Steps between C-alpha positions, in 0.01 A plus 500: 500500500626541144246326278734497196220418253714531187765268651246231584342530156839447339573216742177326399586551135839340565354190664210443262539212251638627171266550205697237308447243775129576510487439127694174547254371759212590269666311216565196719142498626333541160728243337415243766129577471504450123694174528274353768181611330599351164670186632352181354489336845468778754274721287194298599556597865614860451255780580724804535810641665559822691772671699487472875733630768698821537488592131123487494484701825776744393717421802797344317851644531816503287648291347189286494413163644316193390184599316198312633286366216176327596369246248127443545383155390181298494655220704261340747666529840282216631629263234849638435751467783796725567725207412320475164586863423867455585511181294325647196660845467863393438426372150328828413781711644767288331335569167575872526742549789712185519788540743369839611235408754473338842211392725436712809267479798201662333628582155746422223798732467616585148836673458546673165784721385287812537250420776408244767142376520318331788220310330207412726248245374153575635135413465169636623181342622308796359531416130199332344540266203357744247714781636805277467423434136446868427813617679715220361418607146550872557803718548410714799747781552311689770503239775351749747160443338499122547258375765726224633744760626236608749548168678795322664717280280641164602872437456696178563715496814759228444626496859150459646378279217174690463333785314502827694306822449643827375320814389719728286219743427431553871872556560515757222185672623638519855816668370298743288268591787780551752702706253199726453454538876869589533475764225725304266778434751437130568645341186801732518554421868495129414771556238707707743467234770592220258806697396602554862470123554712436190773737622486397867599133462491205260460194723274357619281551195168543680295706568486636145260592220132492586573442868673839512205655320262363761726623782474850353123460462463404865722781629445800274337816633293625208489851649872566454569752226872471418747221427718561809192499724369181338835322537552606861145400593526166320818402686354626828192284459694190395722528808200551728269239346749217448718530809327208674535277193874564480536447875315169516597354164170523313385665178212748473173414332485692172159433343480441127231734358403222263459251784492676841548172688833444328818643653736608221787483752426139597808365320741751654735340750464676839876548522501658154228738612701589810800586281275718286357670809845568642603661169196728523601595855861560394395729215252703702750740667633609161146560376434716806819698433392556140157617611627734774791648303456871424769503231371357171842377387559306820145363491565375148817327613311321778243379246786370285619302801154343522436439129842491338633663185166503316391785726614825334804690621440845641552788256629728777789494742448563868746670733542179694535249220585488135297288263556436129272726298322416177196639327175349618233445237169438674360216293129446565408133483146415403257560782652816646273799525 
């Protein structure tokens, strides 16, 4: 097996969100936070905002996706209904983002010229009145130190008409812990798997995003010590573990670390999952060829069949095949040893 470490490092560099996009999402997030905090109407409810999702967990890929921004409020979930939230927020959003936002199932989508934001309104039962006053009047930049993040948040689910629990800190901690167990490979394997999904097919849309991350979490072997071995093992385990689901038209239970009773794949249509599973099966032979190939140039070409043009071209020519050559600069993204 050719491990091709420099090729995979360059591949990861190629599929990471650009530095300019990361700066754009930071700008969009901080601008929204300032507006909501200082708003004459909404300011009385605003506690803080923080980034959730793949950017916070460092599992996002190029060119970037909607940035999840959680807005923590002091709304009383026992007195404020989900319908109240969806009735109240439009006037606030129109004040700053008129014509650029739309309501979604659990959030409000804002489309700007430089970034898309998914704004999630939330509250917590673990904020006392005095704490609310203190936090409301302070600009807290290090949200990791805030006690309420140790507890689940409640977010409005429009389709179900009720507040539902989420726990972003537990999700982040689960990713951090698993990445440590896997010697730094987990977050990179998630990015690689997301990119494979992006290249493999476009419709149906699901499974995507965090569902893919949880699939990797449930099927990774933390003892693997190279990218080819991790990828081959991941696909092997998915095929083995989800065969029955694809056969009988069901979806697997993928527990949410923030709420273990919640299945993050619950909204995936069984037929969509079967399509996804069949794509995994169809890709697997090429992965096996790449892993068993003794010629590095041919192995690289097989990986390009799996991951597309973002995977680097071989710098050598084999006797059996000719590949375009170009210098390879092993860029080391943050996190590589």
